CSV table of C-alpha atoms in Angstrom, one decimal:
chain,number,residue,atom,x,y,z
A,1,MET,CA,0.0,0.0,0.0
A,2,LYS,CA,1.3,3.4,-0.9
A,3,PRO,CA,2.1,5.7,2.0
A,4,ASP,CA,0.2,9.0,2.4
A,5,PRO,CA,1.7,11.7,0.1
A,6,ALA,CA,2.9,13.8,3.0
A,7,VAL,CA,4.7,10.8,4.6
A,8,ALA,CA,6.2,9.9,1.3
A,9,ARG,CA,7.5,13.4,0.8
A,10,VAL,CA,9.4,13.3,4.1
A,11,ARG,CA,10.7,9.9,3.4
A,12,ARG,CA,11.9,11.0,0.0
A,13,ALA,CA,13.8,13.9,1.5
A,14,VAL,CA,15.6,11.6,3.8
A,15,ARG,CA,16.3,9.1,1.0
A,16,GLU,CA,17.7,11.8,-1.2
A,17,PHE,CA,19.9,13.1,1.6
A,18,PHE,CA,21.5,9.7,1.8
A,19,GLY,CA,21.7,9.4,-2.0
A,20,GLU,CA,25.0,11.3,-2.2
A,21,PRO,CA,28.2,9.3,-1.5
A,22,VAL,CA,29.3,11.9,1.0
A,23,ARG,CA,26.2,11.2,3.1
A,24,THR,CA,26.8,7.5,3.0
A,25,SER,CA,30.4,7.8,3.9
A,26,ALA,CA,29.4,9.6,7.1
A,27,LEU,CA,27.8,6.4,8.4
A,28,THR,CA,30.7,4.5,9.8
A,29,THR,CA,29.2,3.1,13.0
A,30,GLY,CA,26.2,1.2,11.6
A,31,GLU,CA,23.9,3.4,13.7
A,32,LEU,CA,21.9,6.5,12.9
A,33,GLY,CA,20.7,9.0,15.5
A,34,VAL,CA,17.6,11.2,15.3
A,35,ALA,CA,17.1,14.1,17.7
A,36,VAL,CA,13.5,14.1,18.8
A,37,SER,CA,11.8,16.9,20.7
A,38,GLY,CA,8.2,15.6,20.3
A,39,GLY,CA,7.4,18.3,17.8
A,40,ALA,CA,6.1,17.7,14.3
A,41,ASP,CA,9.4,18.1,12.5
A,42,SER,CA,11.3,15.6,14.7
A,43,LEU,CA,8.5,13.0,14.8
A,44,ALA,CA,8.1,13.0,11.0
A,45,LEU,CA,11.8,12.8,10.6
A,46,ALA,CA,12.1,9.9,13.1
A,47,GLU,CA,9.5,7.9,11.1
A,48,ALA,CA,11.3,8.6,7.8
A,49,ALA,CA,14.7,7.9,9.2
A,50,ALA,CA,13.5,4.5,10.5
A,51,PHE,CA,11.9,3.7,7.2
A,52,VAL,CA,15.0,4.7,5.1
A,53,GLY,CA,17.6,3.7,7.6
A,54,HIS,CA,16.4,0.1,8.0
A,55,ARG,CA,16.5,-0.4,4.3
A,56,MET,CA,20.2,0.8,4.5
A,57,GLY,CA,20.9,-1.8,7.2
A,58,LEU,CA,21.2,0.9,9.9
A,59,ARG,CA,20.1,0.7,13.5
A,60,VAL,CA,18.1,3.9,14.2
A,61,ARG,CA,18.1,5.5,17.6
A,62,ALA,CA,15.9,8.4,18.8
A,63,LEU,CA,17.5,10.8,21.2
A,64,VAL,CA,15.2,12.9,23.3
A,65,VAL,CA,16.8,15.7,25.3
A,66,ASP,CA,15.0,16.8,28.5
A,67,HIS,CA,16.2,20.3,29.2
A,68,ARG,CA,14.4,20.3,32.5
A,69,LEU,CA,13.4,24.0,32.1
A,70,GLN,CA,9.6,23.5,32.3
A,71,PRO,CA,7.3,21.7,34.7
A,72,GLY,CA,6.5,18.2,33.4
A,73,SER,CA,9.4,18.1,31.0
A,74,ALA,CA,10.3,14.6,32.0
A,75,GLU,CA,6.8,13.3,31.1
A,76,VAL,CA,7.0,15.2,27.8
A,77,ALA,CA,10.3,13.6,27.0
A,78,GLU,CA,9.1,10.1,27.9
A,79,HIS,CA,6.0,10.6,25.7
A,80,ALA,CA,8.2,11.8,22.8
A,81,ALA,CA,10.4,8.7,23.2
A,82,ALA,CA,7.4,6.4,23.3
A,83,THR,CA,6.0,8.0,20.1
A,84,ALA,CA,9.3,7.7,18.3
A,85,SER,CA,9.3,4.0,19.2
A,86,LYS,CA,5.8,3.5,17.8
A,87,LEU,CA,7.0,5.2,14.6
A,88,GLY,CA,9.7,2.5,14.1
A,89,VAL,CA,13.0,3.5,15.6
A,90,ASP,CA,15.0,0.7,17.2
A,91,GLU,CA,15.6,2.5,20.5
A,92,ALA,CA,14.5,5.8,22.1
A,93,THR,CA,16.6,7.3,24.8
A,94,VAL,CA,15.8,10.3,27.1
A,95,LEU,CA,18.8,12.5,27.9
A,96,PRO,CA,18.3,14.7,30.9
A,97,ILE,CA,20.6,17.8,30.9
A,98,GLU,CA,21.5,20.8,32.9
A,99,VAL,CA,21.2,24.2,31.1
A,100,SER,CA,23.5,26.9,32.3
A,101,GLY,CA,26.2,29.3,31.1
A,102,PRO,CA,26.5,32.6,29.2
A,103,GLY,CA,24.7,33.8,26.2
A,104,GLY,CA,21.1,33.7,27.4
A,105,PRO,CA,18.7,30.7,27.7
A,106,GLU,CA,18.5,30.0,24.0
A,107,ALA,CA,22.2,29.8,23.5
A,108,ALA,CA,22.8,27.9,26.7
A,109,ALA,CA,20.1,25.3,25.9
A,110,ARG,CA,21.4,24.8,22.4
A,111,LYS,CA,25.0,24.3,23.6
A,112,ALA,CA,23.9,21.8,26.3
A,113,ARG,CA,21.6,20.0,23.8
A,114,TYR,CA,24.2,19.5,21.1
A,115,ALA,CA,26.8,18.4,23.7
A,116,ALA,CA,24.4,15.7,25.0
A,117,LEU,CA,23.4,14.5,21.5
A,118,SER,CA,27.0,14.2,20.4
A,119,ALA,CA,28.1,12.4,23.6
A,120,ALA,CA,25.2,9.9,23.3
A,121,MET,CA,26.4,8.5,20.0
A,122,PRO,CA,30.1,9.2,19.5
A,123,GLY,CA,31.1,9.0,15.8
A,124,ALA,CA,27.6,8.5,14.6
A,125,LEU,CA,25.6,10.8,12.4
A,126,VAL,CA,22.6,12.5,14.2
A,127,LEU,CA,19.8,13.9,12.1
A,128,LEU,CA,18.1,17.1,13.1
A,129,GLY,CA,14.6,18.1,12.0
A,130,HIS,CA,15.3,21.6,10.8
A,131,THR,CA,13.0,22.6,7.9
A,132,ARG,CA,13.0,25.3,5.3
A,133,ASP,CA,11.2,27.6,7.7
A,134,ASP,CA,14.0,27.2,10.3
A,135,GLN,CA,16.5,28.0,7.5
A,136,ALA,CA,14.7,31.2,6.7
A,137,GLU,CA,14.7,32.2,10.3
A,138,THR,CA,18.4,31.5,10.6
A,139,VAL,CA,19.1,33.7,7.5
A,140,LEU,CA,17.2,36.6,9.0
A,141,LEU,CA,19.1,36.2,12.3
A,142,GLY,CA,22.3,36.3,10.3
A,143,LEU,CA,21.2,39.4,8.4
A,144,GLY,CA,20.3,41.1,11.7
A,145,ARG,CA,23.7,40.4,13.2
A,146,GLY,CA,25.6,41.6,10.1
A,147,SER,CA,27.8,38.5,10.3
A,148,GLY,CA,28.5,38.3,6.6
A,149,PRO,CA,27.9,35.7,4.0
A,150,ARG,CA,29.0,32.8,6.2
A,151,SER,CA,26.2,33.5,8.7
A,152,VAL,CA,23.6,34.3,6.0
A,153,SER,CA,24.4,31.0,4.3
A,154,GLY,CA,22.4,29.3,7.0
A,155,MET,CA,22.6,25.7,8.2
A,156,ARG,CA,24.5,23.1,6.2
A,157,PRO,CA,22.6,19.9,5.2
A,158,LEU,CA,25.6,17.9,6.3
A,159,ASP,CA,27.8,19.2,9.1
A,160,PRO,CA,29.2,16.1,10.9
A,161,PRO,CA,28.1,14.8,13.2
A,162,TRP,CA,24.8,16.6,12.2
A,163,GLY,CA,22.6,15.9,9.3
A,164,ARG,CA,19.6,18.0,8.2
A,165,PRO,CA,17.6,16.2,5.5
A,166,LEU,CA,14.5,18.4,5.7
A,167,LEU,CA,16.0,21.8,4.8
A,168,GLU,CA,14.1,21.8,1.5
A,169,LEU,CA,10.7,21.0,3.1
A,170,PRO,CA,8.3,23.5,4.7
A,171,ARG,CA,7.1,23.0,8.2
A,172,SER,CA,3.6,22.3,6.9
A,173,ALA,CA,5.0,19.1,5.3
A,174,THR,CA,6.0,17.6,8.6
A,175,GLU,CA,2.7,18.7,10.2
A,176,ALA,CA,0.8,16.9,7.4
A,177,ALA,CA,3.0,13.8,7.8
A,178,CYS,CA,2.2,13.6,11.5
A,179,ALA,CA,-1.5,14.0,10.9
A,180,ALA,CA,-1.3,11.2,8.3
A,181,LEU,CA,0.6,9.0,10.8
A,182,GLY,CA,-1.9,9.5,13.5
A,183,VAL,CA,0.4,11.2,16.0
A,184,GLU,CA,-0.2,14.4,17.8
A,185,PRO,CA,3.0,16.5,18.1
A,186,TRP,CA,3.9,18.3,21.3
A,187,SER,CA,3.7,22.1,21.1
A,188,ASP,CA,6.6,23.6,23.1
A,189,PRO,CA,5.3,26.7,25.0
A,190,HIS,CA,8.7,28.3,24.4
A,191,ASN,CA,7.9,28.4,20.7
A,192,ALA,CA,5.1,30.9,21.5
A,193,ASP,CA,7.1,33.0,23.9
A,194,PRO,CA,7.9,36.5,22.4
A,195,ARG,CA,10.9,36.9,24.7
A,196,PHE,CA,12.8,34.7,22.3
A,197,THR,CA,14.0,36.5,19.1
A,198,ARG,CA,13.5,33.4,16.9
A,199,VAL,CA,9.8,33.2,18.0
A,200,ARG,CA,9.2,36.8,17.0
A,201,LEU,CA,10.8,36.2,13.7
A,202,ARG,CA,8.5,33.2,13.2
A,203,ARG,CA,5.3,34.7,14.4
A,204,GLU,CA,5.7,38.4,13.4
A,205,VAL,CA,8.4,39.1,11.0
A,206,LEU,CA,8.1,36.3,8.4
A,207,PRO,CA,4.3,36.5,8.2
A,208,LEU,CA,4.7,40.3,7.6
A,209,LEU,CA,7.3,39.7,4.9
A,210,GLU,CA,5.1,37.1,3.3
A,211,ASP,CA,2.2,39.5,3.2
A,212,VAL,CA,4.2,42.5,1.9
A,213,LEU,CA,6.1,40.5,-0.7
A,214,SER,CA,3.2,38.4,-1.8
A,215,GLY,CA,4.5,35.1,-0.5
A,216,GLY,CA,7.4,32.8,-1.1
A,217,VAL,CA,9.7,34.6,1.3
A,218,ALA,CA,10.8,31.6,3.3
A,219,ALA,CA,11.6,29.6,0.1
A,220,ALA,CA,13.5,32.6,-1.3
A,221,LEU,CA,15.6,33.0,1.8
A,222,ALA,CA,16.4,29.3,1.8
A,223,ARG,CA,17.5,29.5,-1.8
A,224,THR,CA,19.6,32.5,-1.1
A,225,ALA,CA,21.3,30.6,1.8
A,226,LYS,CA,22.0,27.6,-0.5
A,227,GLN,CA,23.6,29.8,-3.1
A,228,LEU,CA,25.7,31.7,-0.6
A,229,ARG,CA,26.7,28.4,1.0
A,230,GLU,CA,27.9,27.0,-2.4
A,231,ASP,CA,29.8,30.2,-3.1
A,232,SER,CA,31.4,30.2,0.4
A,233,GLU,CA,32.5,26.6,0.0
A,234,ALA,CA,34.2,27.4,-3.3
A,235,LEU,CA,35.9,30.4,-1.7
A,236,ASP,CA,37.0,28.4,1.3
A,237,GLN,CA,38.8,25.9,-1.1
A,238,LEU,CA,40.7,28.8,-2.7
A,239,ALA,CA,41.5,30.3,0.7
A,240,ASP,CA,42.9,26.9,1.8
A,241,GLU,CA,45.4,27.1,-1.0
A,242,VAL,CA,46.4,30.6,0.1
A,243,LEU,CA,46.9,29.3,3.7
A,244,LEU,CA,48.9,26.3,2.5
A,245,ASN,CA,51.3,28.6,0.6
A,246,ALA,CA,51.7,30.9,3.5
A,247,ARG,CA,52.2,28.4,6.3
A,248,ASN,CA,55.6,28.0,7.7
A,249,GLY,CA,55.1,25.8,10.7
A,250,PRO,CA,53.0,27.7,13.3
A,251,VAL,CA,53.6,31.1,11.6
A,252,LEU,CA,52.5,32.6,8.3
A,253,GLU,CA,54.8,34.2,5.6
A,254,ILE,CA,53.5,37.6,4.7
A,255,GLU,CA,54.5,37.6,1.0
A,256,PRO,CA,52.0,34.8,-0.2
A,257,LEU,CA,49.3,36.5,1.8
A,258,LEU,CA,49.9,39.9,0.1
A,259,THR,CA,49.4,38.4,-3.4
A,260,ALA,CA,46.0,37.1,-2.5
A,261,PRO,CA,42.8,39.1,-2.9
A,262,ALA,CA,41.8,40.6,0.5
A,263,PRO,CA,38.6,38.5,0.9
A,264,LEU,CA,40.5,35.2,0.3
A,265,ARG,CA,43.3,36.4,2.6
A,266,ARG,CA,40.8,37.0,5.4
A,267,ARG,CA,39.3,33.6,4.9
A,268,ALA,CA,42.7,32.1,5.1
A,269,LEU,CA,43.5,34.1,8.3
A,270,ARG,CA,40.2,33.1,9.8
A,271,ARG,CA,41.1,29.4,9.4
A,272,TRP,CA,44.6,29.9,10.8
A,273,LEU,CA,43.2,31.7,13.9
A,274,LEU,CA,40.5,29.1,14.5
A,275,ASP,CA,43.0,26.3,14.1
A,276,ALA,CA,45.3,27.9,16.6
A,277,GLY,CA,42.5,28.0,19.2
A,278,VAL,CA,41.1,31.5,18.9
A,279,ARG,CA,37.4,31.4,19.7
A,280,GLU,CA,34.5,34.0,19.5
A,281,LEU,CA,36.4,35.6,16.5
A,282,THR,CA,34.5,38.7,15.3
A,283,ASP,CA,34.8,40.5,12.0
A,284,ALA,CA,36.6,43.4,13.8
A,285,HIS,CA,39.2,41.0,15.2
A,286,LEU,CA,39.7,39.4,11.7
A,287,ARG,CA,40.1,42.8,9.9
A,288,SER,CA,42.5,44.0,12.5
A,289,VAL,CA,44.7,40.9,11.9
A,290,ASP,CA,44.3,41.4,8.2
A,291,ASP,CA,45.6,45.0,8.6
A,292,LEU,CA,48.9,43.5,9.8
A,293,VAL,CA,49.2,42.2,6.2
A,294,GLY,CA,47.3,44.6,3.9
A,295,ALA,CA,47.6,47.9,5.9
A,296,TRP,CA,50.9,47.4,7.6
A,297,ARG,CA,52.3,50.6,9.2
A,298,GLY,CA,54.4,49.1,11.9
A,299,GLN,CA,51.5,48.8,14.3
A,300,GLY,CA,51.5,46.6,17.4
A,301,GLY,CA,49.9,43.3,17.9
A,302,VAL,CA,46.2,42.5,17.9
A,303,TRP,CA,44.7,41.1,21.1
A,304,LEU,CA,42.3,38.2,20.5
A,305,PRO,CA,39.9,36.1,22.5
A,306,GLY,CA,41.7,33.3,24.4
A,307,ASP,CA,44.4,35.6,25.7
A,308,LEU,CA,46.4,35.5,22.5
A,309,VAL,CA,48.1,38.2,20.4
A,310,ALA,CA,48.6,38.2,16.6
A,311,GLY,CA,51.8,40.1,15.7
A,312,ARG,CA,54.0,40.8,12.7
A,313,ALA,CA,57.8,40.7,12.7
A,314,HIS,CA,60.5,39.8,10.1
A,315,GLY,CA,57.9,39.3,7.3
A,316,ARG,CA,55.9,36.8,9.3
A,317,LEU,CA,52.6,36.6,11.3
A,318,SER,CA,52.7,34.8,14.6
A,319,LEU,CA,50.2,34.1,17.3
A,320,LEU,CA,51.6,34.1,20.9
A,321,PRO,CA,50.5,34.8,24.5
A,322,PRO,CA,50.9,38.4,25.7
A,323,GLY,CA,54.4,39.4,26.4
A,324,ARG,CA,56.0,37.0,23.9
A,325,THR,CA,55.2,38.9,20.7
């Protein structure tokens, strides 16, 4: 018997995700994880992942993170795990976590959630139920931060250990799939709380844009993200060549950097700084380091997060602790 068209649509998205060799090569453990919140996106994904994964000879495991931020969260998590089991996964595990740390509740919860998912299945690919609508929200957040094309390019379909097979599907597709499967998704109260920026984008900004621009905004933003992501990946490959030519052990030779276009040079410098352990690197930090190459006037070193200083001397860039530049 043919499946409902909505269910078939989600299954097809997962099957096409694994149709590329790079996707298949990410499956080295014989297991596939699916992050399940109990919402429509994750439940529809869990069913499709079990359907497709079993035909690939994979053991599919649902991972339900209990953030313990709301009363009754344990019961919600257990119900989500039970629903995922009914939808065909081989195992469903609840992962209770503690949410704390800087960056506000959204950032702290995301960091703790991703850490728990990664630790639960080391080396395995874990699928996330982000849809085209989530991608559109991510692009708008990137635009608002002014973080450049890397941020506006949105989420990658494959970013090991994470996989996002549903980025081409609207949220309405997963909702229709759940209705066809006879499951009632959980509606997270936080998804209606206007204190969260993403909620206001979803409930206020995107509907207004859809109205003003006569529809299709979410799809257009997702297409833009895909185009920028493809461009960024090509530029990153060129920047890797610049970095390779400039590397001299832990330092960089200035001359090969000077001959590269400034945008490629900054990408190469960004990779060098991240590889060296610099975190929370901003555009201002990066441009200041780039000035040591492209706008050199004998200036002093650039202080960077992680208590490091980038400095120029004798035709080379180095990255050292303070006092050793």
